[in-house]
Each structure stands twice: as C-alpha cells, then as structure tokens.
Amino acid sequence: MPYRRSIWRTLHYKPKRKFTFLQTSYRCFSCSLNVGQVQQNKSKDTERMTHFGFATVPESEKVLKVGAVFSSVATSYDTMNDLMSLGIHRLWKDSFVRSLNPGSRLPRHDIDNKSNGWNILDIAGGTGDIAFRMLDHATNINKDRETRVTVADINSDMLVEGEKRSLETPYYKSGRLTFMQANAESMPSIPDNSVDLYTVAFGIRNFTNKQSALVEAFRVLKPGGVFACLEFSRVSNNIFNEIYKRWSFSAIPLIGQVVAGDRASYQYLVESIENFPSQKEFRGMIQAAGFMIPGQGYENLTGGIAAIHKGVKPVLKM
Amino acid sequence: MLLFLRQRAGPLTARTVTFQTPPAGIYIASRSFSVLNRPPPNYPGHVPLTPIERSALAVGSAIGSLLNPRRAGVSNLSLLCNCLFLPDLIAALGETTATPYFIYRLRDAMLSSPTGRRILRDRPRITSETLSLPYLRSLPFNTVGHTYTTWLDREGVSPDTRDRVQYIDDEECAYVMQRYRECHDFYHAVTGLPIMVEGELALKAFEFLNTLIPMTGLSLFAVMRLKPAERERFFSLHLPWAVRSGHASKELINVYWEEQLKRDVDDLRAELGIERPPDLRQIRRFLKEQRKREKERAQAPRTVSHV
C-alpha cells in the first residue's frame, strides 16, 4: 500500500510539472527556437495560421504585424540594414544588379521593336534601393534611357521614404520611375506577360504566402523574363553559422534597441530570417511556380548569409 | 531548496515539494542560457538577457542617453514640442543596472513597510486610463491630486503610459521598477521641479538618495551637458537640497499615491520629510528678464544720442 502511494506521488510530482505554470499563453518573440517550433504544430485551427517570426499568428494578422514593423523602421531602414549586415548589404545589392545587367539588349527586343528599354518591376522595394541601382546601371553602363522601373510595396510609409529619396535622383519626374502600393500576392493592375524583370530584395521573407507571390510573379513576367530574388539565407559553414546566429539573436536586437529604440522589430526580423526556407527549398518553390531554373538556381553571397535566386519564365514553343 | 528543484523528483523528494509556487523567477535566473534558447518569459514583455547582453545594453544605453537627451526622457524643447518623447534608453539603463543588488533592496524596503506591502499585493498601475484628470482638477486647491494636475498643465505634459519593464528577471522586482517609473511624475509634482534638464537632474539626484536606483545616479553625468549658469545653480542650489531632502525623507516608493490624492500636499510633504526646492521656472524667468533689461539698458543710450 505505501509503495503504491509513493508511485502515485512520483507520477503526480513529476519534474515536468515544475514547468506547467511557466507555460504562459502569452509569448514574447524571444523565446527559444525549440519552443517556437513546437507551437507551430499545435495550432491547425479553422483560421489558417502562419509564422510571424517564431510566433504563430492568423494569416490576417500577419500583414498588419509586418506592416507595423516596417512602418516603424521606415525612416531608419538604412541604419537597420547597416546594423544587420555591417554595411555589406550595399555590396550585395550592387552585385545583384550587376549580375542582372538591366538595360542590356535582349533578343526579344529585336523581334518587337516597340521599346528598347526594359520594364522592371521591383517588389517590396519601398525605399528604392534596388530601383535606383537598376536605373543607374541601365543609364550609365548600358546607355539605355528607356528602361523603366515600377516600385511596388505594400507599406505606404516605405513608399513615402522611397519617393523622398527619388527627389535626389535624376529619375524624379522622368517617367522612368513609378511608385505603387500593391500586395505582391495579387496585383490585378499589372497585366499578364508585361514585365521583363521581376526583382524582390529582402522582401519575400515577410510575405504571408510566398508561393502565391511566386505564382503572381510568373503571371506578370513575359516569356523569357527573369525572376530574381535577393534574400537572407542559410550559411553553409557550420562554425560560421553558429557565430552568425549568435550575432543575429543577441547583438542585433540589442543594437536595434539602442540605436533605433525598437527591439521587437529587430527580433522579428532575425526570426523571420531563421524561418526562411533553405536555398534548395526555395529553389524548389520557384520551380513549382513554373519557372525554369538556370544553372544551380542560386548564388550564395558572403558564405550564404544572403543568396540570389533566379528563375526564368519559359518561352512557349510554337 | 533550490537543489531539490534541480534533482529528479522521486518518492522521497515528493514530500518536500509542498510549497504552492516555487520561486520560478529565481530558478530561471540562476540557470545560464544560450541566446538561441532563451527561457520563457516570467511576465508579459519580459526579455531574459544573458549577463554579457545586459552589460552591453547598460553601456550602450548610458552612452546613448548622454548623446541623445530626447531618448533619455528629457524634453529640452518648448512646451509645444513634447512629441517624439521616447525615454526608452533611460528605461533600459535603469533596468539593466538595477540588478543584482539595488532593485532587491528597493523591493525589500517596500516589504518592510505596511503600505509598501499593500502596494505589492494590490499592484496598482498609474496609466493615462487609471487617472481621471478632470476629476483630479476638480479637487480642492492644495490637494495632492490638484497639485499634480496643475503641474501637468504648467509643464504641458500628459500622464503618458510609461514603457513596460523588460529586462528585470524577477517578476515582483519588475513591478517595483514599473511602479517607480509611473510615480516619477508624482515626485515632480510634489517637489514642483519642471521637466527641463535642470529640473530632471535635480529630481534624479533626489531620487538617487531616496531610492538608490543606479540609473538615477548615473544620469547625473548629464550635468556635464548643462550650461555653465545652470551647472552653477545645480551645485549651489539643487544638489544641497537633494542631499538634505533625500536623506531626511522616507522611502518615496512606499507612498500609495492613489490613496493620497485628496490629501493636503503640505501635509504629505511634512510627513515624508520633503522640503520644497525654490521654483526653478520662476528663477529662470526672473534671470531672463533681468538679462533682457540689462541688454536694453546697454542699447538705450546709443539710440538716445542718435536722436
């Protein structure tokens, strides 16, 4: 009898029980990786859930939450990028634009002599970083003054910031640069088969549904058009990865707090990087949207901290 | 007791686990963790930091507050421009430097007094919602509530909701820090010090001697940023006042402000042992007018002779 009672007590007072009162229904962003992953599997309710960093939120909420993050960092976006990548993001963006060579003469331009310039769509490019580089490259290196860029972003604060910066470029009011507010997952105002180059730099990891954005990209691109995505990705070297992860989760939110006064946004950003699929997985998603993958499909930058993914819309054989 | 928690619970140790809620805050804080695997928060908004992170944030926020007074909670601008007031850095500095000793001392000071114990039990919060300003303004003249609203109107501020405490691990100590932060405006009102740098520094000196929170002492480094005249005033007028009042007064953290709103403010000051410092705004206005008159006098003879 006493033995059975002590077994009951052992079961009753298991070590695990110590943690029950610690499981708060409220979770801040910076809980452990493992706890975050466990919670993902739990909620398959009626409302479709998605990631917001390590938290799991209803899809409808994610757009608002991401919006809040970017509205708050819009004016200090450059500072944020400089902190997160120690200034290397400028080199990445330069390399990205150079490898795409916008404004160069394409075979299809010889066929339809409508315009020599490219029609570039830059998604989630609110502050205009990529757009300005594209126009500079086309104008100065390829001597092409007809290439035009449309900058689309879901966040109006980022667009306002981009418009402000465009005042200092020679493209302001030149007709070559337009800003529009749009959700990459559905852009009815852009006709099918109209875009030569679709770019998205450091934006796609914030999308609620990446696959829909890829499908939409496929729709708007001309046959032979290029989809190019520059995004944070998985580091290949293990030791470097450990250092990088510790820098991301420890130093970046701290610097965000001290410099920008916003720890939560930076915490979200590093968590969203962690959640982004690996290079091969993302290449698979691009392929699933119908794109043809050139070569390996991705190119690692700085050891895999960032990666450029490319896909080409196949030309239909007559 | 802590050791028992760390062992596997077996039939023998089951008998020792009889207390209701083991002190989880202490349990968490005693284990070191990796930044990739932070423990769950002890209260909403809690961000557990490693010691290195805490010291880095302390240093960073100290330097940041010195360089950018706006983020140190000081409004040097005119009364109209009180927007963009983000005192988050000084808050971070306060929280990261409060452990290991100082916030526990403050919490124990609260526990030693019956009113303090009641505050810790009731956990009242002072936010823009819990305080009804029209009601406070309607209170008779010279009550604490009326003095508070008069001060708010004079300075042109509103009782904005303060930042939540994030970096203190123990949940009760986090409340103590939150309470200190929310009562700060009441300290302003009772002493009558204005929100400009001079006034804030004088109040911080007073708070340091009263509450011993390191952030209040560290913010006195901002004395270097004062103009020479202001610095002289600080050392000759306000610092002695702070030392006198700070030492003589009772623990301000133990004042249950919500209950004292209808009380006569001079009565409260006498009970707490706070001496009212000279009206800083009046001094500054007087000196400004004096300087203006001297300037006019210097210019006047020239115009007269010209005619």
Coordinates of C-alpha atoms in Angstrom, one line a residue, chain B residues 16 32 56 80 97 128 167 181 245 256 278 305:
Chain B
T16 CA 9.4 18.3 0.2
S32 CA 22.7 30.3 -17.6
A56 CA 26.4 45.7 -23.3
L80 CA 4.6 72.8 -27.5
T97 CA 21.8 48.4 -13.9
S128 CA -3.4 57.6 -18.5
Y167 CA 14.9 43.3 -18.6
R181 CA 8.7 54.8 -13.3
S245 CA 15.7 66.1 1.4
Y256 CA 0.3 54.8 -2.1
P278 CA 12.8 77.0 -5.0
S305 CA 22.2 110.1 -28.5

